């Protein structure tokens, strides 16, 4: 809503703000309408989309470049997201959450990520990876301690499954947990943990019985800080630099017996279910990055003159824009379908994998094409295209690599045709 | 003096960020499939009403919008921002093209009387017609005092102290209740509709009425002859000196020779 104010101020004042030559030639692309046409969403979802879009355009887009340069966690913005109810979108009202469905969640993540992919990531980790398993499997006491304080943006959580020795091979978790009287003792290292630095608690998967392989993994709630838990160095990443990513190192880290989440041996199942839902969130993040890239490219193409006309008139540009739009809309429909299946209580594993696969590959495709359309301007930090390119890349890797998604999809396709391998 | 009731007028207009295009037949602008939202000045008015409710100056906020069915989106936004009830005065699309501030003012005045409100607030003008008339007309119809272009409002006993933006600067006036005020840009910065409030808005009442319910005749009082794009701005020219400027002005007959 402040963007309307800014526009009104400009309209009523004859003074032009002093800007650099470059910015005058290509004014900031924020506050421009999203080019994709909107399907008629239910009213609540439309209102939600508007709130998220306005918030992203006013609070995130203007600082996203700066957050990226400084590798700075957007603490203030996360708190504001919390105040809007966006850090606990599908937590029921009875638990103090916002009580919306997964379609609403997907829409929210997309709009927020369109403003700042890092913020979208932080939001998605808290919602899908942290709150979700606690909501589903937590006891009353666990919810009071680990859910309630994490709803309003004051505190964020994280999710620890991957290890230095295994990412895709999640069943080979080498972090161990054994029971000593009334305490669980955790030993091992977790890798690539988003929100590692800022989080106040973690959902950690550790092996409690090696002999049972997958079924010997259990999930634990670990408050941070805790004796015996230390953090590795903050990873220096290519993209989503406003998030912190680091190792969680457990050295005889003891937590109360009551912090076991679900039953012993349920950890793998909890992780897989959590990731299923998380994939919809990451798909939505990919959509946001892809949309931002497309908007950037369209705006530039209509203004940049070459050979006497805007480059938007050139077929080679039009081909790229068309491909970007088709992939984006296809990925969005897949994402919304996966979300709606989840909301309807139906099986959605395959669709979520399809959505994540499509959206992440679309994010990289769109960001790549956007740089190509912007030419030299796409390579410099004056325009956001290069940041979208760097932010997009991780979406094909985390929460299940594209290769894993393909395996999940193929396995389900064969299962549907009556064959299991 | 708690328990004041406030009526807020909200208009659904083409979104401020949209590039306006004139219809090929020059009868108006393209509105089909174009993004619409609440008039930004009305958003500021709703925000002010909600803040007054939070300060316990106001106990109930009623939002009203006149127009076709889509106006309900704007009313839902008002409810999501904190209004308690909404009234949609339905006017079909064809009639809406020629709906004028006077029609709307008559409807709002009637509602203000029926609802027994103490304050009527609207945006100072709508960004589509820039009329800047509705608020003033409502005050005249009700014979209430008006404080237009408000940039600050305080309540003092049975009155409102309002700071107004005028050409010369800022003017502070005292206005007895009941009164009408129109919001100017710097009155406040509207809040985002939070998700919990969007959910609550679904349960808030929204009633549909027609202009006839209020005894207002919305027959067109004028016809639009033509709508055109503004003329393309011609390039200027750089002059070397003041003398050259004077010569050019004389040649153009703009100053006596």
XYZ file of C-alpha atoms in Angstrom:
678
model
C 0.000 0.000 0.000
C 2.975 2.289 0.457
C 3.685 1.849 -3.226
C 0.342 3.563 -3.993
C 1.428 6.318 -1.663
C 4.746 6.650 -3.457
C 2.983 6.867 -6.810
C 0.565 9.484 -5.507
C 3.429 11.531 -4.094
C 5.196 11.478 -7.428
C 2.060 12.450 -9.279
C 1.305 15.442 -7.085
C 4.844 16.754 -6.913
C 6.514 18.442 -9.865
C 10.001 17.617 -8.580
C 11.773 14.668 -10.165
C 13.975 12.695 -7.833
C 17.613 12.807 -8.771
C 18.654 9.393 -9.987
C 21.598 7.902 -11.780
C 21.594 7.973 -15.561
C 21.145 4.233 -15.727
C 18.155 4.268 -13.394
C 16.574 7.038 -15.434
C 16.928 5.005 -18.594
C 15.603 1.874 -16.943
C 13.525 2.860 -13.930
C 13.221 0.277 -11.173
C 10.908 -2.483 -12.183
C 9.222 -2.778 -8.849
C 5.569 -1.903 -8.520
C 4.936 -3.107 -12.032
C 1.969 -5.389 -12.463
C 2.660 -9.098 -12.722
C 2.435 -9.996 -16.395
C 0.830 -13.379 -15.963
C -2.949 -13.319 -16.044
C -4.629 -14.405 -12.848
C -7.014 -17.304 -12.628
C -10.057 -16.519 -10.513
C -8.992 -17.667 -7.101
C -11.405 -17.857 -4.189
C -11.762 -14.437 -2.562
C -9.705 -15.278 0.519
C -6.842 -16.413 -1.662
C -7.094 -13.278 -3.834
C -6.954 -11.052 -0.768
C -4.052 -13.083 0.566
C -2.229 -12.828 -2.750
C -2.699 -9.069 -2.728
C -1.417 -8.705 0.824
C 1.646 -10.822 0.049
C 2.329 -9.075 -3.236
C 1.996 -5.611 -1.699
C 4.223 -6.650 1.196
C 6.842 -8.119 -1.148
C 6.848 -5.068 -3.412
C 7.053 -2.583 -0.552
C 9.204 -4.353 2.005
C 11.284 -6.942 0.178
C 12.003 -5.952 -3.416
C 13.662 -2.654 -2.448
C 16.113 -4.334 -0.065
C 16.570 -7.782 -1.614
C 19.728 -6.749 -3.461
C 21.186 -5.272 -0.301
C 20.316 -8.337 1.811
C 22.041 -10.463 -0.803
C 25.192 -8.307 -0.859
C 25.427 -8.245 2.929
C 24.442 -11.907 3.442
C 22.093 -10.462 6.040
C 19.184 -12.329 7.659
C 16.044 -10.170 7.221
C 15.092 -10.234 10.895
C 12.761 -7.220 10.721
C 10.973 -8.489 7.648
C 10.560 -11.967 9.144
C 8.956 -10.371 12.187
C 6.582 -8.445 9.895
C 5.779 -11.666 8.049
C 4.984 -13.134 11.432
C 2.631 -10.259 12.226
C 0.818 -10.883 8.975
C 0.387 -14.524 9.904
C 2.686 -15.790 7.170
C 5.098 -17.770 9.351
C 2.374 -20.275 10.309
C 0.033 -20.298 7.338
C -1.483 -23.743 7.688
C -1.238 -24.118 11.464
C -4.853 -24.315 12.685
C -6.366 -21.343 14.500
C -6.877 -23.581 17.538
C -3.089 -23.817 17.817
C -2.637 -20.092 17.332
C -1.871 -20.238 13.615
C -3.484 -18.654 10.605
C -5.567 -21.659 9.659
C -5.366 -21.388 5.882
C -4.874 -24.207 3.398
C -1.853 -25.286 1.381
C -3.042 -23.501 -1.742
C -2.935 -20.277 0.249
C 0.520 -21.245 1.499
C 1.797 -21.887 -2.033
C 0.440 -18.537 -3.207
C 1.998 -16.746 -0.248
C 5.448 -18.296 -0.744
C 5.395 -17.465 -4.448
C 4.573 -13.799 -3.865
C 7.117 -13.415 -1.068
C 9.820 -15.183 -3.071
C 9.090 -12.943 -6.017
C 10.234 -10.071 -3.810
C 13.124 -11.866 -2.124
C 13.939 -15.549 -2.666
C 15.897 -15.756 0.597
C 12.936 -14.519 2.619
C 10.704 -17.007 0.815
C 13.146 -19.747 1.775
C 13.203 -18.729 5.449
C 9.404 -18.634 5.460
C 9.169 -22.031 3.793
C 11.631 -23.731 6.152
C 9.715 -22.490 9.186
C 6.299 -23.416 7.823
C 6.877 -26.694 5.982
C 9.977 -28.228 7.475
C 9.787 -27.141 11.090
C 6.182 -26.463 12.153
C 4.635 -29.156 9.992
C 6.121 -32.278 11.639
C 5.623 -30.832 15.125
C 2.016 -30.028 14.322
C 1.411 -33.545 13.097
C 3.395 -35.584 15.603
C 4.016 -33.339 18.586
C 2.579 -33.912 22.063
C 0.793 -31.089 23.830
C 3.924 -30.232 25.817
C 6.094 -30.349 22.720
C 3.705 -28.059 20.868
C 3.658 -25.591 23.743
C 7.432 -25.400 23.791
C 8.381 -25.871 20.157
C 5.344 -24.687 18.186
C 3.708 -21.782 19.984
C 6.733 -19.443 20.164
C 7.507 -20.025 16.488
C 4.311 -18.672 14.977
C 4.740 -14.921 15.007
C 8.136 -14.334 13.470
C 9.933 -13.868 16.795
C 11.668 -17.215 16.468
C 12.308 -19.513 13.512
C 13.066 -23.197 13.389
C 15.138 -25.434 11.148
C 15.152 -29.016 9.905
C 18.185 -31.301 10.025
C 18.211 -34.411 7.866
C 21.154 -34.139 5.453
C 24.668 -34.981 6.599
C 28.096 -34.478 5.080
C 28.046 -38.153 4.080
C 24.473 -38.420 2.835
C 21.968 -36.105 1.197
C 19.844 -38.046 -1.233
C 20.662 -41.237 0.669
C 18.677 -40.051 3.681
C 18.249 -43.554 5.060
C 21.952 -43.802 5.807
C 21.797 -41.224 8.605
C 25.011 -41.585 10.585
C 24.047 -39.173 13.349
C 23.128 -41.363 16.320
C 20.923 -41.012 19.357
C 21.021 -43.363 22.321
C 19.058 -43.283 25.525
C 20.928 -42.800 28.813
C 18.480 -42.933 31.733
C 16.107 -40.060 30.943
C 18.126 -38.323 28.286
C 18.803 -38.830 24.612
C 22.461 -38.348 23.696
C 23.045 -37.197 20.124
C 26.307 -37.556 18.253
C 27.071 -36.652 14.679
C 26.974 -33.852 12.160
C 24.180 -32.425 10.063
C 24.962 -30.468 6.924
C 23.364 -27.767 4.801
C 20.962 -26.631 7.503
C 19.047 -23.510 6.404
C 18.299 -21.052 9.225
C 21.127 -22.811 11.058
C 22.328 -19.649 12.752
C 19.103 -17.821 13.534
C 16.907 -20.735 14.526
C 15.920 -21.324 18.145
C 15.118 -24.998 17.669
C 15.683 -27.847 15.244
C 13.890 -30.990 14.130
C 16.757 -33.501 13.907
C 16.712 -37.009 12.416
C 19.113 -39.466 14.020
C 19.634 -43.220 13.966
C 18.455 -44.955 17.110
C 18.848 -48.513 15.813
C 21.280 -49.063 12.954
C 20.114 -52.644 12.407
C 16.636 -51.484 11.357
C 18.038 -49.204 8.637
C 15.248 -46.711 7.608
C 13.006 -47.872 10.387
C 15.762 -47.245 12.890
C 15.747 -43.484 12.441
C 13.949 -41.253 14.909
C 13.098 -37.568 14.989
C 14.040 -35.263 17.856
C 13.323 -31.704 18.923
C 16.478 -29.878 19.904
C 16.354 -26.398 21.391
C 19.100 -23.990 20.413
C 21.386 -23.240 22.039
C 22.012 -26.539 23.827
C 25.136 -27.918 25.434
C 26.870 -30.231 23.041
C 25.428 -28.567 19.950
C 27.734 -26.276 18.048
C 27.391 -24.618 14.680
C 29.779 -24.930 11.778
C 30.901 -21.961 9.753
C 28.280 -20.077 7.784
C 28.469 -21.390 4.232
C 29.379 -18.845 1.558
C 26.705 -19.606 -1.018
C 26.099 -18.717 -4.637
C 22.534 -17.579 -3.955
C 19.838 -17.153 -1.268
C 22.613 -15.395 0.588
C 20.358 -13.723 3.125
C 19.758 -17.159 4.648
C 22.334 -18.791 6.870
C 23.380 -22.348 6.038
C 25.708 -24.293 8.284
C 26.609 -27.596 9.917
C 24.965 -28.641 13.180
C 27.576 -30.526 15.190
C 26.364 -32.806 17.977
C 28.955 -33.938 20.514
C 27.317 -35.866 23.343
C 24.471 -33.420 23.081
C 21.882 -34.407 25.654
C 18.188 -33.582 25.406
C 15.313 -34.666 27.653
C 13.633 -37.988 26.836
C 10.404 -36.068 26.161
C 11.905 -34.418 23.118
C 11.531 -37.508 20.950
C 9.074 -36.537 18.192
C 6.580 -39.245 17.419
C 7.649 -42.822 18.217
C 11.072 -44.373 17.974
C 11.729 -45.514 14.435
C 9.265 -43.057 12.903
C 11.935 -40.539 11.909
C 12.293 -41.551 8.273
C 8.545 -41.557 7.723
C 8.249 -38.155 9.394
C 11.070 -36.813 7.241
C 9.595 -38.101 3.992
C 6.143 -36.726 4.784
C 7.649 -33.421 5.782
C 9.619 -33.208 2.568
C 6.540 -34.028 0.478
C 4.845 -30.916 1.785
C 8.096 -28.943 1.741
C 8.368 -29.611 -1.966
C 5.226 -27.606 -2.603
C 6.824 -24.724 -0.727
C 10.029 -24.922 -2.740
C 8.033 -25.235 -5.965
C 6.281 -22.015 -4.975
C 9.637 -20.385 -4.269
C 10.799 -21.422 -7.732
C 7.647 -19.892 -9.212
C 8.361 -16.624 -7.444
C 11.902 -16.469 -8.805
C 10.702 -17.447 -12.273
C 7.993 -14.784 -12.221
C 10.393 -12.113 -11.037
C 12.784 -13.054 -13.848
C 10.019 -12.944 -16.434
C 8.751 -9.567 -15.183
C 12.283 -8.188 -15.344
C 12.786 -9.464 -18.882
C 9.423 -8.199 -20.159
C 9.950 -4.754 -18.699
C 13.420 -4.497 -20.202
C 12.363 -5.807 -23.609
C 9.628 -3.184 -23.939
C 12.051 -0.357 -23.181
C 15.382 -1.360 -24.664
C 15.775 -0.073 -28.201
C 17.823 -1.854 -30.804
C 17.776 -1.517 -34.574
C 15.274 1.281 -34.183
C 12.595 -0.461 -32.120
C 12.059 -2.016 -28.718
C 13.629 -5.468 -28.682
C 10.234 -6.845 -27.648
C 9.390 -6.663 -31.349
C 12.130 -9.116 -32.283
C 11.048 -12.710 -32.758
C 14.099 -14.085 -31.010
C 13.053 -12.242 -27.860
C 9.417 -13.231 -28.276
C 10.350 -16.902 -28.541
C 12.170 -16.710 -25.233
C 9.360 -14.823 -23.492
C 6.797 -17.325 -24.742
C 8.843 -20.279 -23.496
C 9.288 -18.610 -20.119
C 5.577 -17.899 -19.774
C 4.485 -21.398 -20.774
C 6.893 -23.105 -18.384
C 5.949 -20.756 -15.576
C 2.222 -21.209 -15.945
C 2.581 -24.993 -16.335
C 4.686 -25.213 -13.198
C 2.211 -23.012 -11.339
C -0.715 -25.220 -12.276
C 1.223 -28.298 -11.148
C 2.035 -26.578 -7.865
C -1.555 -25.511 -7.257
C -2.785 -28.998 -8.110
C -0.377 -30.594 -5.637
C -1.489 -28.096 -2.980
C -5.157 -28.730 -3.664
C -4.691 -32.506 -3.529
C -3.000 -32.124 -0.157
C -5.831 -29.904 1.069
C -8.348 -32.501 -0.070
C -6.533 -35.123 2.009
C -5.574 -37.106 -1.067
C -2.238 -38.609 -1.977
C -0.014 -35.920 -3.476
C 3.538 -37.300 -3.393
C 3.897 -37.623 -7.158
C 2.290 -34.249 -7.878
C 4.443 -32.477 -5.304
C 7.555 -33.993 -6.880
C 6.342 -32.934 -10.330
C 5.655 -29.427 -9.097
C 9.058 -29.067 -7.460
C 10.822 -30.477 -10.504
C 8.946 -28.273 -12.952
C 9.135 -25.091 -10.911
C 12.824 -25.382 -10.031
C 13.861 -26.107 -13.615
C 11.602 -23.237 -14.739
C 13.258 -20.917 -12.246
C 16.704 -21.629 -13.692
C 15.410 -21.487 -17.270
C 13.641 -18.182 -16.739
C 16.536 -16.622 -14.871
C 18.959 -17.774 -17.563
C 16.712 -16.404 -20.330
C 16.190 -13.159 -18.481
C 19.937 -12.529 -18.356
C 20.179 -13.306 -22.057
C 17.409 -10.831 -22.841
C 18.992 -8.160 -20.678
C 22.354 -8.688 -22.286
C 25.138 -6.889 -20.482
C 22.645 -5.362 -18.045
C 21.731 -8.879 -16.978
C 25.260 -9.526 -15.821
C 25.602 -6.606 -13.424
C 24.129 -6.082 -10.000
C 22.258 -2.941 -11.059
C 19.509 -5.225 -12.273
C 18.075 -8.109 -10.243
C 18.405 -10.642 -13.081
C 21.800 -11.875 -11.917
C 20.496 -12.392 -8.378
C 17.521 -14.387 -9.663
C 19.976 -16.545 -11.619
C 21.997 -17.254 -8.501
C 18.938 -17.720 -6.272
C 17.245 -20.075 -8.731
C 20.047 -22.603 -8.856
C 19.542 -24.072 -5.392
C 15.893 -24.910 -6.047
C 16.999 -27.825 -8.232
C 19.066 -29.212 -5.391
C 17.577 -28.806 -1.944
C 14.597 -30.639 -0.504
C 15.242 -33.404 -2.942
C 17.387 -33.018 -6.030
C 15.752 -33.016 -9.455
C 17.123 -36.528 -9.883
C 15.372 -37.725 -6.748
C 12.151 -36.037 -7.868
C 12.339 -37.927 -11.140
C 12.802 -41.207 -9.295
C 9.810 -40.424 -7.076
C 7.695 -39.555 -10.117
C 8.707 -42.630 -12.112
C 8.220 -44.939 -9.141
C 4.709 -43.559 -8.689
C 3.901 -43.828 -12.366
C 4.848 -47.500 -12.353
C 2.981 -48.050 -9.094
C -0.129 -46.559 -10.694
C 0.250 -48.970 -13.571
C 0.456 -51.842 -11.101
C 4.187 -52.445 -10.794
C 6.485 -51.808 -7.804
C 10.237 -51.960 -8.018
C -17.065 9.913 24.157
C -16.706 6.322 22.993
C -19.265 4.684 20.806
C -18.900 6.924 17.757
C -20.013 5.283 14.536
C -18.167 5.897 11.325
C -19.159 5.373 7.685
C -16.338 4.953 5.169
C -16.866 5.347 1.434
C -14.680 3.081 -0.744
C -14.493 3.186 -4.518
C -13.278 0.413 -6.775
C -10.962 1.940 -9.357
C -8.427 0.744 -11.908
C -5.243 -0.113 -10.009
C -2.774 2.768 -9.806
C 0.013 0.743 -11.419
C -1.928 -0.159 -14.559
C -1.174 1.593 -17.811
C -4.517 3.076 -18.862
C -5.653 2.521 -22.429
C -8.492 4.317 -24.181
C -11.110 2.144 -25.866
C -10.908 2.205 -29.681
C -14.415 3.716 -29.873
C -13.297 6.542 -27.565
C -16.259 6.112 -25.228
C -14.083 5.376 -22.230
C -11.070 3.473 -20.965
C -10.531 -0.284 -21.150
C -11.727 -1.892 -17.915
C -12.297 -5.513 -19.003
C -9.734 -7.851 -17.533
C -7.847 -4.895 -16.071
C -6.659 -5.045 -12.466
C -8.809 -3.001 -10.095
C -8.332 -2.163 -6.441
C -9.551 0.175 -3.726
C -8.916 3.851 -4.416
C -5.660 4.579 -2.548
C -7.156 7.607 -0.756
C -10.058 5.436 0.409
C -7.548 2.907 1.765
C -6.139 5.761 3.820
C -9.678 6.622 4.974
C -10.354 3.018 6.043
C -7.003 2.914 7.838
C -7.840 6.090 9.749
C -11.201 4.672 10.783
C -9.522 1.473 12.000
C -6.932 3.463 13.960
C -9.713 5.488 15.580
C -11.396 2.231 16.555
C -8.136 0.960 18.042
C -7.903 4.177 20.067
C -11.484 3.488 21.205
C -12.742 6.749 19.713
C -14.934 4.809 17.329
C -16.934 1.711 18.178
C -18.207 0.609 14.774
C -16.998 1.020 11.208
C -19.371 0.566 8.272
C -17.857 0.464 4.782
C -19.923 1.316 1.724
C -19.271 1.015 -1.992
C -21.516 1.836 -4.974
C -21.117 -0.070 -8.208
C -21.326 -3.434 -9.932
C -20.843 -6.794 -8.181
C -17.044 -6.604 -8.281
C -17.197 -3.790 -5.729
C -17.562 -6.482 -3.123
C -13.822 -7.203 -3.463
C -13.109 -3.692 -2.276
C -15.541 -4.096 0.617
C -13.903 -7.366 1.623
C -10.560 -5.598 1.681
C -12.074 -2.953 3.950
C -13.430 -5.691 6.215
C -10.042 -7.392 6.214
C -8.425 -4.130 7.259
C -10.791 -3.834 10.222
C -14.205 -2.534 9.191
C -17.078 -4.253 11.013
C -19.820 -4.271 8.380
C -20.124 -3.560 4.697
C -22.909 -2.262 2.486
C -22.754 -2.826 -1.246
C -25.091 -0.537 -3.179
C -25.453 -2.367 -6.444
C -25.458 -0.381 -9.661
C -25.308 -2.233 -12.970
C -22.273 -1.764 -15.184
C -24.026 0.373 -17.788
C -25.443 2.826 -15.237
C -22.096 2.838 -13.439
C -20.384 4.400 -16.475
C -22.362 7.583 -15.851
C -22.605 7.447 -12.064
C -21.567 10.835 -10.728
C -20.330 12.084 -7.355
C -23.715 13.695 -6.723
C -25.494 10.315 -7.047
C -22.991 8.670 -4.739
C -23.131 11.552 -2.280
C -26.916 11.291 -2.065
C -26.653 7.545 -1.368
C -23.949 7.995 1.265
C -25.898 10.819 2.934
C -28.988 8.628 3.134
C -27.008 5.716 4.597
C -25.368 8.064 7.100
C -28.804 9.118 8.323
C -30.225 5.592 8.405
C -27.191 4.170 10.173
C -27.066 7.174 12.524
C -23.332 7.575 12.071
C -21.318 10.357 13.671
C -18.542 10.575 11.098
C -18.463 10.078 7.335
C -15.039 9.691 5.775
C -13.944 9.198 2.168
C -10.753 9.613 0.226
C -10.264 13.173 -0.955
C -10.707 12.106 -4.583
C -10.797 8.986 -6.707
C -7.791 8.354 -8.912
C -9.947 7.648 -11.941
C -12.019 10.811 -12.180
C -10.088 13.073 -9.774
C -13.476 14.657 -9.009
C -12.833 15.621 -5.375
C -16.564 16.250 -4.831
C -18.254 13.379 -3.021
C -17.148 14.214 0.511
C -18.037 17.860 0.172
C -21.445 17.073 -1.340
C -22.265 14.621 1.460
C -21.549 17.336 4.006
C -23.762 19.806 2.172
C -26.625 17.317 1.809
C -26.473 16.493 5.510
C -25.727 20.053 6.532
C -22.738 18.764 8.481
C -19.368 20.498 8.847
C -16.609 19.218 6.586
C -12.843 18.894 7.005
C -11.342 18.009 3.649
C -7.736 17.080 2.735
C -7.161 15.930 6.302
C -3.579 15.063 7.122
C -4.050 14.688 10.873
C -7.131 14.083 12.992
C -7.387 14.289 16.769
C -10.417 13.994 18.948
C -10.935 16.611 21.625
C -14.142 16.319 23.694
C -17.119 16.535 21.342
C -15.071 17.839 18.458
C -12.413 16.833 15.967
C -9.250 18.850 15.544
C -8.177 18.445 11.950
C -5.002 19.535 10.217
C -5.711 20.168 6.541
C -3.342 20.377 3.608
C -4.065 23.526 1.666
C -2.161 25.335 -1.049
C -0.510 27.690 1.382
C 0.559 24.990 3.829
C -1.268 23.429 6.758
C -4.469 24.704 8.318
C -5.810 23.450 11.639
C -9.537 23.637 12.247
C -11.957 22.414 14.884
C -15.020 20.608 13.656
C -18.127 19.731 15.707
C -19.574 16.245 15.378
C -21.286 14.834 13.391
C -18.956 15.719 10.534
C -17.531 14.651 7.190
C -13.860 14.442 6.484
C -11.854 13.440 3.428
C -8.426 11.884 3.722
C -5.324 13.269 2.108
C -2.139 11.410 1.295
C -0.152 12.022 4.447
C -2.904 11.138 6.900
C -1.478 7.655 7.449
C 0.059 4.632 5.766
C -2.523 1.878 5.309
C -1.835 -1.493 6.878
C -1.614 -4.801 5.075
C -4.642 -6.992 5.638
C -3.155 -9.678 7.876
C -4.083 -13.275 7.191
C -6.023 -13.725 10.428
C -8.052 -10.608 9.551
C -8.664 -11.851 6.030
C -10.078 -15.001 7.617
C -12.193 -12.988 10.078
C -13.523 -10.813 7.236
C -15.265 -13.807 5.733
C -17.607 -13.903 8.729
C -18.398 -10.170 8.768
C -21.753 -9.124 7.299
C -21.933 -7.661 3.805
C -25.425 -6.560 2.740
C -26.496 -5.777 -0.783
C -28.777 -2.838 -1.486
C -29.861 -0.783 -4.496
C -30.050 2.986 -5.002
C -33.865 2.747 -4.945
C -33.635 1.379 -1.391
C -32.331 4.820 -0.486
C -34.702 6.722 -2.738
C -31.923 7.940 -4.965
C -32.400 8.283 -8.709
C -29.199 7.335 -10.496
C -30.314 8.263 -14.005
C -27.455 9.767 -15.905
C -27.348 13.527 -15.713
C -24.667 13.820 -18.344
C -23.321 11.951 -21.343
C -19.684 11.316 -22.086
C -18.979 12.759 -25.517
C -15.455 11.548 -26.046
C -12.468 10.124 -24.181
C -9.018 10.627 -25.661
C -5.426 10.117 -24.713
C -3.645 13.316 -23.742
C -1.695 14.863 -26.628
C 1.811 13.487 -26.991
C 4.196 15.946 -25.448
C 6.122 17.792 -28.102
C 9.835 18.289 -27.798
C 10.942 21.657 -26.537
C 13.949 23.568 -27.771
C 17.047 24.813 -26.009
C 17.668 28.531 -26.181
C 21.019 30.286 -25.785
C 19.984 33.386 -23.872
C 17.177 35.312 -22.215
C 17.075 37.690 -25.201
C 16.420 34.771 -27.527
C 13.615 33.651 -25.221
C 11.991 37.071 -25.344
C 12.248 37.139 -29.163
C 10.625 33.719 -29.417
C 7.838 34.687 -27.035
C 7.196 37.869 -29.046
C 7.115 35.858 -32.283
C 4.549 33.498 -30.769
C 2.440 36.480 -29.793
C 2.634 35.563 -26.140
C 4.000 38.896 -24.978
C 3.325 42.264 -26.490
C 6.018 43.401 -28.874
